[in-house]
C-alpha positions as CSV (number, residue, x, y, z in Angstrom):
1,M,-35.1,131.0,28.0
2,K,-35.6,131.0,24.4
3,K,-32.1,132.8,23.9
4,V,-30.9,129.7,25.9
5,L,-32.7,127.3,23.7
6,L,-31.1,129.3,20.7
7,L,-27.6,129.0,22.0
8,I,-27.9,125.0,22.4
9,I,-29.1,124.9,18.9
10,V,-26.4,127.0,17.4
11,T,-23.9,125.2,19.5
12,A,-25.0,121.7,18.5
13,N,-25.1,122.7,15.0
14,A,-21.8,124.2,14.8
15,F,-20.5,120.7,16.6
16,V,-22.1,118.5,13.9
17,Y,-20.5,120.9,10.9
18,S,-17.2,120.5,12.9
19,Q,-17.4,116.8,13.0
20,N,-18.5,116.4,9.4
21,S,-16.0,118.8,8.2
22,R,-13.3,116.6,10.2
23,Q,-14.8,113.4,8.7
24,E,-14.6,115.3,5.1
25,N,-11.0,116.2,5.6
26,Q,-10.2,112.9,7.0
27,L,-11.7,110.9,3.7
28,D,-9.8,113.3,1.6
29,S,-6.6,112.9,3.0
30,I,-6.7,109.3,2.7
31,F,-7.9,109.2,-1.3
32,T,-5.1,111.9,-2.0
33,F,-2.3,109.9,-0.7
34,M,-4.0,106.7,-2.5
35,Y,-4.2,108.6,-5.6
36,N,-0.6,110.0,-5.4
37,Q,1.1,106.5,-4.8
38,N,-1.3,104.9,-7.9
39,Q,-3.9,102.9,-5.9
40,F,-6.7,105.2,-6.6
41,N,-8.2,106.9,-9.8
42,G,-12.0,107.7,-10.3
43,T,-14.7,108.8,-8.4
44,V,-16.2,108.4,-4.6
45,L,-19.7,109.0,-3.0
46,I,-20.1,108.5,0.6
47,S,-23.1,109.0,2.6
48,D,-24.0,108.4,6.0
49,K,-27.6,108.7,7.8
50,G,-28.8,109.6,4.6
51,K,-26.8,112.3,3.9
52,I,-23.9,112.9,1.2
53,I,-20.5,113.8,3.2
54,Y,-18.1,113.1,0.4
55,N,-18.3,113.1,-3.2
56,K,-14.9,114.1,-5.4
57,G,-12.9,112.7,-8.5
58,F,-9.7,111.7,-8.7
59,G,-7.2,111.5,-12.0
60,F,-8.1,111.4,-15.7
61,S,-11.0,110.2,-17.4
62,S,-9.1,110.4,-20.6
63,E,-5.4,110.0,-20.7
64,V,-5.8,111.4,-24.0
65,R,-7.7,114.4,-23.5
66,K,-6.6,114.9,-20.0
67,T,-10.1,115.4,-18.8
68,K,-10.6,114.9,-15.1
69,N,-12.8,112.2,-13.2
70,N,-15.6,114.4,-11.1
71,S,-18.6,113.6,-9.4
72,T,-20.8,113.5,-13.0
73,T,-18.0,110.9,-14.6
74,V,-19.8,107.9,-16.2
75,Y,-17.8,104.5,-15.7
76,E,-18.6,101.2,-16.8
77,L,-19.8,99.2,-14.0
78,A,-18.5,95.8,-14.8
79,S,-19.9,93.2,-12.3
80,C,-21.9,95.9,-10.5
81,S,-24.0,95.7,-13.4
82,K,-25.5,92.3,-12.3
83,Q,-28.2,93.8,-9.7
84,F,-29.7,95.3,-12.6
85,T,-30.0,92.3,-14.8
86,A,-31.7,90.6,-11.6
87,A,-34.0,93.7,-10.9
88,A,-35.3,93.0,-14.6
89,I,-35.9,89.6,-13.9
90,V,-38.1,90.8,-11.0
91,L,-40.0,93.2,-12.8
92,L,-40.9,90.4,-15.7
93,K,-41.9,88.0,-12.6
94,R,-44.2,91.0,-11.4
95,D,-45.7,91.1,-14.9
96,G,-46.5,87.0,-14.8
97,K,-44.1,86.9,-17.7
98,L,-42.1,84.1,-16.3
99,D,-41.3,82.6,-12.9
100,Y,-38.2,82.0,-10.9
101,K,-38.3,78.2,-11.1
102,D,-39.0,78.2,-14.8
103,K,-36.3,76.1,-16.3
104,I,-33.9,78.0,-18.9
105,S,-34.5,75.7,-21.5
106,D,-38.1,76.9,-21.7
107,Y,-36.4,80.4,-23.2
108,L,-33.1,79.2,-24.3
109,P,-34.1,75.8,-26.1
110,E,-30.3,75.7,-27.8
111,L,-29.5,74.7,-24.0
112,E,-32.1,72.1,-23.7
113,F,-29.1,69.4,-22.5
114,W,-29.1,71.9,-19.2
115,N,-33.1,71.5,-18.8
116,N,-32.7,71.4,-14.7
117,V,-31.4,74.7,-14.6
118,T,-34.1,77.4,-13.4
119,I,-33.6,81.0,-13.7
120,L,-33.3,81.0,-10.1
121,D,-30.5,79.2,-10.3
122,L,-28.8,81.6,-12.8
123,I,-29.6,84.4,-10.3
124,R,-28.2,83.1,-7.3
125,H,-24.7,81.3,-9.2
126,T,-26.1,77.7,-8.3
127,S,-26.5,76.6,-12.1
128,G,-23.4,74.6,-12.2
129,I,-22.7,75.9,-16.0
130,P,-19.2,76.5,-17.1
131,E,-17.4,80.1,-17.3
132,Y,-17.6,82.0,-20.6
133,L,-14.9,84.2,-19.8
134,I,-12.3,81.2,-19.7
135,D,-14.2,79.4,-22.3
136,L,-15.3,81.9,-25.2
137,S,-12.4,83.9,-25.5
138,K,-10.1,81.5,-26.3
139,N,-12.5,80.2,-29.3
140,I,-13.2,83.2,-31.2
141,D,-11.0,85.2,-33.8
142,D,-9.2,88.6,-32.4
143,N,-10.9,90.6,-34.8
144,T,-14.7,89.2,-33.9
145,I,-16.8,91.0,-31.0
146,A,-18.9,87.9,-29.6
147,T,-22.5,88.7,-28.8
148,N,-24.7,86.9,-26.2
149,Q,-26.0,84.6,-28.9
150,D,-22.6,83.8,-30.3
151,L,-22.4,82.8,-26.3
152,I,-25.5,80.2,-26.6
153,N,-24.3,79.0,-30.1
154,Y,-21.1,78.1,-28.8
155,Y,-22.2,76.3,-25.8
156,A,-25.2,74.8,-27.7
157,V,-22.3,73.2,-30.1
158,K,-20.1,72.5,-27.1
159,K,-22.5,70.6,-24.9
160,D,-20.8,70.9,-21.7
161,S,-21.6,69.0,-18.9
162,L,-22.8,70.8,-15.7
163,Q,-19.9,71.2,-13.4
164,F,-22.3,70.2,-10.5
165,L,-26.0,69.5,-10.1
166,P,-28.2,72.7,-10.2
167,G,-28.6,74.0,-6.4
168,Q,-26.0,71.8,-5.3
169,K,-23.4,74.4,-4.7
170,H,-22.7,78.2,-5.2
171,R,-20.3,79.2,-7.6
172,Y,-19.9,82.9,-9.2
173,I,-20.1,82.5,-12.8
174,N,-20.6,85.6,-15.3
175,T,-22.2,83.1,-17.9
176,N,-25.3,83.0,-15.5
177,Y,-26.3,86.7,-15.9
178,A,-25.5,86.8,-19.8
179,L,-27.9,84.0,-20.2
180,L,-30.3,86.1,-17.7
181,A,-29.7,88.9,-20.2
182,T,-31.0,86.8,-23.5
183,I,-34.1,85.5,-21.5
184,I,-35.1,89.2,-20.8
185,E,-34.5,90.0,-24.1
186,R,-36.9,86.8,-25.5
187,V,-39.4,87.1,-22.7
188,S,-39.9,91.2,-23.3
189,G,-39.6,91.3,-27.0
190,I,-36.8,94.2,-26.8
191,E,-33.3,94.3,-26.7
192,Y,-32.0,94.2,-22.9
193,S,-30.5,97.7,-22.9
194,R,-33.5,99.0,-24.0
195,F,-35.6,97.1,-21.4
196,L,-33.4,98.5,-18.7
197,E,-33.8,101.9,-19.8
198,K,-37.8,101.9,-20.4
199,N,-38.5,100.0,-17.1
200,I,-35.6,101.1,-14.4
201,F,-33.6,103.6,-15.9
202,K,-36.1,106.1,-16.8
203,P,-38.7,105.9,-14.1
204,L,-35.9,106.3,-11.7
205,K,-34.5,109.7,-13.2
206,M,-31.2,107.7,-13.4
207,K,-30.6,110.1,-16.4
208,N,-26.7,109.0,-17.1
209,T,-27.2,105.2,-16.7
210,F,-27.2,103.1,-19.8
211,V,-25.8,99.7,-21.6
212,Y,-22.8,100.7,-23.6
213,N,-20.4,98.1,-25.6
214,R,-18.0,100.9,-26.2
215,R,-15.8,98.7,-29.0
216,Q,-19.0,97.1,-30.6
217,S,-21.0,100.3,-30.7
218,P,-18.9,103.3,-30.2
219,K,-20.4,106.7,-29.6
220,K,-19.5,109.9,-28.3
221,I,-20.5,110.3,-24.5
222,K,-20.4,113.3,-22.7
223,N,-17.8,113.1,-19.3
224,H,-17.1,109.1,-20.0
225,A,-14.0,107.6,-18.4
226,I,-12.2,105.4,-20.1
227,G,-10.8,102.0,-18.8
228,Y,-7.2,101.6,-18.2
229,V,-4.3,99.3,-17.6
230,W,-0.6,100.0,-17.2
231,A,1.4,99.4,-20.4
232,K,4.1,97.0,-19.8
233,N,7.1,98.2,-18.1
234,T,6.0,101.7,-18.0
235,F,3.5,103.7,-16.0
236,D,1.5,104.9,-19.2
237,K,-2.1,103.9,-19.1
238,V,-3.7,102.5,-22.3
239,I,-6.4,100.1,-23.0
240,Y,-6.4,96.5,-23.3
241,E,-5.9,96.0,-26.7
242,D,-2.9,98.6,-26.9
243,P,0.1,96.9,-28.5
244,S,2.1,97.7,-25.3
245,Y,-0.2,95.7,-23.3
246,D,-1.5,93.3,-25.8
247,D,-4.6,91.8,-24.6
248,K,-7.7,91.2,-26.6
249,M,-9.8,89.6,-24.3
250,V,-12.2,92.2,-23.3
251,Y,-12.5,93.5,-26.9
252,K,-13.8,90.0,-28.0
253,L,-16.3,89.8,-25.3
254,D,-17.1,93.5,-25.5
255,G,-20.7,92.8,-27.4
256,I,-22.0,90.4,-24.5
257,V,-24.3,91.9,-21.9
258,G,-26.0,90.8,-18.6
259,N,-23.1,90.2,-16.5
260,A,-21.3,93.6,-17.3
261,K,-21.7,96.7,-19.3
262,V,-24.1,99.0,-17.4
263,N,-22.7,102.6,-17.4
264,S,-23.4,104.8,-14.7
265,T,-22.5,107.9,-12.3
266,V,-21.8,107.6,-8.8
267,K,-25.0,110.1,-8.1
268,D,-27.3,107.8,-10.3
269,L,-26.1,104.9,-8.4
270,Y,-26.9,106.6,-5.2
271,K,-30.5,107.1,-6.4
272,W,-30.6,103.6,-7.1
273,I,-29.5,102.5,-3.3
274,N,-31.9,104.9,-1.9
275,T,-34.6,103.1,-4.4
276,L,-33.7,99.8,-2.8
277,K,-33.4,100.5,0.8
278,N,-36.8,102.7,0.7
279,N,-38.9,100.1,-1.0
280,T,-40.1,103.0,-3.6
281,F,-39.6,100.6,-6.6
282,F,-39.6,97.4,-5.2
283,S,-42.3,96.0,-2.7
284,P,-41.0,95.0,0.8
285,D,-41.5,91.5,-0.1
286,E,-39.7,91.4,-3.6
287,F,-36.7,93.5,-1.5
288,D,-36.7,90.6,1.0
289,L,-36.4,88.0,-1.6
290,M,-33.8,90.0,-3.8
291,T,-31.6,90.2,-0.4
292,S,-32.5,86.7,1.2
293,V,-29.7,84.7,2.2
294,T,-30.4,81.0,1.2
295,K,-28.9,77.6,1.3
296,T,-27.6,75.3,-1.0
297,T,-29.2,71.3,-1.2
298,E,-25.8,70.6,0.7
299,G,-27.0,73.0,3.3
300,Q,-24.4,75.9,2.9
301,N,-25.1,79.5,3.0
302,I,-25.7,81.4,-0.2
303,N,-24.7,85.0,0.9
304,Y,-25.7,86.2,-2.6
305,G,-29.0,87.3,-3.6
306,F,-30.1,89.0,-6.6
307,G,-27.0,90.5,-8.2
308,L,-26.1,91.6,-4.7
309,D,-23.4,90.4,-2.2
310,L,-25.1,89.7,1.5
311,S,-24.1,90.3,5.1
312,K,-26.7,89.4,7.2
313,G,-27.2,88.6,10.8
314,E,-28.0,90.1,14.4
315,N,-27.6,93.6,14.1
316,K,-26.0,93.3,10.6
317,F,-27.6,93.7,7.3
318,S,-25.7,95.1,4.3
319,F,-25.9,94.5,0.3
320,G,-23.5,95.7,-2.6
321,H,-21.5,94.3,-5.3
322,T,-17.9,94.4,-6.6
323,G,-16.7,94.6,-10.3
324,S,-13.5,94.4,-12.1
325,W,-13.7,94.3,-16.3
326,D,-11.9,96.2,-19.1
327,G,-9.6,98.6,-17.1
328,Y,-12.7,99.4,-14.4
329,S,-13.1,98.7,-10.7
330,T,-16.3,99.3,-8.9
331,F,-17.5,98.9,-5.4
332,V,-21.2,99.5,-4.6
333,Y,-22.3,99.2,-0.8
334,H,-25.3,100.0,1.5
335,N,-25.1,99.2,5.1
336,M,-29.1,99.1,6.3
337,V,-28.5,99.1,10.0
338,K,-26.1,102.3,9.8
339,D,-28.1,103.8,7.0
340,R,-24.5,104.1,5.0
341,T,-23.7,104.0,1.4
342,I,-20.1,103.9,-0.1
343,I,-19.7,104.1,-4.1
344,V,-16.5,103.9,-5.7
345,L,-15.9,103.7,-9.2
346,Q,-12.7,103.9,-10.9
347,N,-11.1,103.6,-14.5
348,F,-7.8,102.0,-13.6
349,K,-7.5,98.0,-13.1
350,M,-5.4,98.4,-10.0
351,G,-7.5,100.8,-8.2
352,T,-8.6,99.9,-4.6
353,Y,-10.6,101.7,-2.2
354,P,-9.8,102.4,1.8
355,Y,-12.9,100.2,2.9
356,A,-12.0,99.8,6.7
357,N,-10.7,103.3,6.8
358,I,-13.8,105.1,5.4
359,N,-16.1,103.2,8.3
360,E,-13.5,104.0,11.0
361,I,-13.8,107.4,10.0
362,L,-17.6,107.2,9.8
363,D,-17.4,105.8,13.3
364,Y,-15.0,108.1,14.8
365,K,-12.7,105.3,15.5
366,P,-8.8,105.7,15.4
367,L,-7.4,105.0,12.2
368,S,-5.7,101.7,11.2
369,I,-2.8,101.2,8.9
370,E,-5.0,99.8,5.9
371,Y,-2.4,100.9,3.1
372,K,0.7,101.7,3.7
373,R,2.3,105.0,2.5
374,K,5.3,105.1,0.1
375,I,8.3,106.5,1.3
376,N,11.1,108.5,-0.1
377,S,13.7,106.4,-0.8
378,P,16.7,107.3,-3.0
379,E,17.1,105.5,-6.3
380,T,20.2,104.0,-5.5
381,E,18.6,102.4,-2.2
382,I,15.8,100.7,-4.2
383,K,18.4,99.5,-7.1
384,K,20.3,97.6,-4.9
385,Y,17.7,95.0,-4.6
386,I,17.5,94.4,-8.4
387,G,18.6,91.1,-10.2
388,T,17.4,87.5,-10.5
389,Y,16.7,85.3,-7.9
390,I,16.4,81.5,-7.8
391,D,13.5,80.2,-5.9
392,E,13.5,76.5,-4.3
393,K,11.9,75.1,-7.8
394,N,14.6,76.6,-9.9
395,E,12.4,79.3,-11.2
396,Q,13.6,82.5,-11.8
397,Q,12.2,85.6,-10.0
398,F,13.2,88.7,-11.9
399,I,13.4,92.1,-10.0
400,T,13.9,95.5,-12.1
401,Y,13.6,99.1,-11.6
402,L,11.0,101.4,-12.9
403,D,10.8,105.2,-11.8
404,G,11.2,104.8,-7.9
405,Y,9.4,101.2,-8.0
406,L,10.6,97.6,-8.2
407,V,8.3,95.3,-11.0
408,H,8.4,91.7,-10.2
409,N,8.2,89.1,-12.9
410,S,9.1,85.4,-13.0
411,S,10.3,82.8,-15.9
412,R,7.0,81.4,-15.4
413,V,4.5,84.3,-15.6
414,A,5.2,87.9,-17.0
415,W,3.3,89.4,-13.5
416,D,4.4,92.8,-14.3
417,M,3.6,93.8,-10.8
418,R,4.9,96.8,-9.3
419,F,6.1,97.4,-5.6
420,F,6.7,100.6,-3.9
421,P,9.0,101.1,-0.8
422,V,7.3,101.3,2.9
423,D,10.8,100.6,4.6
424,E,14.2,100.2,4.0
425,N,14.0,96.5,2.9
426,E,10.2,96.2,2.4
427,F,8.1,97.1,-0.6
428,Q,4.1,97.0,-0.9
429,A,2.6,95.5,-4.2
430,V,0.2,97.7,-6.3
431,R,-2.4,95.0,-6.9
432,Q,-5.8,94.9,-8.4
433,G,-8.2,95.2,-5.8
434,G,-5.9,96.0,-3.1
435,T,-4.9,92.4,-2.3
436,D,-1.9,92.6,0.0
437,G,1.5,91.8,-1.5
438,V,4.9,92.4,-0.1
439,L,8.7,91.8,-1.2
440,K,11.2,91.5,1.6
441,F,14.8,91.5,1.0
442,I,17.2,90.1,3.4
443,K,20.8,90.2,3.5
444,Q,22.1,86.6,4.5
445,E,25.1,85.7,6.4
446,D,27.1,84.6,3.5
447,G,26.6,88.0,2.1
448,K,23.9,87.0,-0.6
449,M,20.6,88.5,-1.0
450,K,17.2,86.7,-0.2
451,L,14.0,87.6,-1.6
452,E,10.8,86.9,0.5
453,M,7.5,87.0,-1.2
454,L,4.5,87.3,1.4
455,Q,0.8,87.6,0.9
456,Y,-1.4,88.8,4.2
457,G,1.6,88.4,6.1
458,S,2.3,84.7,5.0
459,L,5.4,83.5,3.1
460,I,4.3,82.0,-0.6
461,G,7.9,81.9,-2.2
462,S,11.5,82.9,-1.9
463,G,14.8,83.0,-3.9
464,I,18.6,83.5,-3.5
465,R,20.0,86.1,-5.9
466,K,22.6,84.8,-8.3
């Protein structure tokens, strides 16, 4: 009897190992093909039912040193930083140093004209405050790096009206979390970065997590990934302010924290997710509040908690966030029902993640075509579509060739968007976050070539080659 039982256990373990190995191979196959066609560059960690089943890095953390991304590479989290800012507010509330219903003017008297906005409005993006990413960068010198105080001073002078009454609507605005960072500093008496380190990162043994302004205060960090974009009309990866890309926005706003600037690794973030789901740092009541779906005064659901996007319903509960800033693309997600965690950190603006395929693999479902594969097409076949196309508004659409890809620009916007062949006359876009975009070329009866531009299958524009 004991031998039979042992055989059953061994057989069951072998089956589980086989299933896990199959999942790992499938995941690796998908991420490898995406890396090979310029759609992924970073590190991924995936766990299911509390066990890490895939953890791997792809591409370079530094294009200069040619160091490879791996499981311990440190990335800027972009907007995934917001959950730590909100968590700091929870800790200050726990200590009785503030209340969620406090008016922000109690702590930011410079902004007393927004006196009906509360801390909770900032947290849940119901404040009506304008977006500093749009406003501030246009009003500072190219050689200046703005800070949170500069942001506050800017609005103190400008005295903008709110875009809607506090609580009336939900509108995702980065200014909200930048202001929260300053409130944290003024209430605690220490810098935002120090508060997070002392009260969150160190207690949770997140040894590779910290706030870092890499232009304002550069320093040498082991295994740190640099955020990249493509230089215009090439496949060279450069930083934003490089002359071949020439965008000073992220440089000028590098000193602002709260909405971004936390840096971390996939393994540290996995510790953080486990802390949240197991209530080992926040009480069940605190976690419930942080992940509560609330409503605006107009009755609309706010599927956003304390720095966390939420999905809740019958047999459904997940939380997480996405981020995109300074050449980094980030995704942190946990499904409470399935006990599933997906963490994707990338140091390439155009990077995306195969979310649907990951879940299909983990659920043992047939794989859908989430991202099409690049086909091998001769250069001559691709080049036959280059030229200038005129649309119905007499706007010019420019199609050029670049190393096996077509590049789209227009007379209105220099998109510099790259498309790879997926069929004889169809080309798929490499776009930020994986947004679906397609160029389709159709030869007309009169011999002229027609260009159709589609997004998620819907026609958004067309033109005839002149």
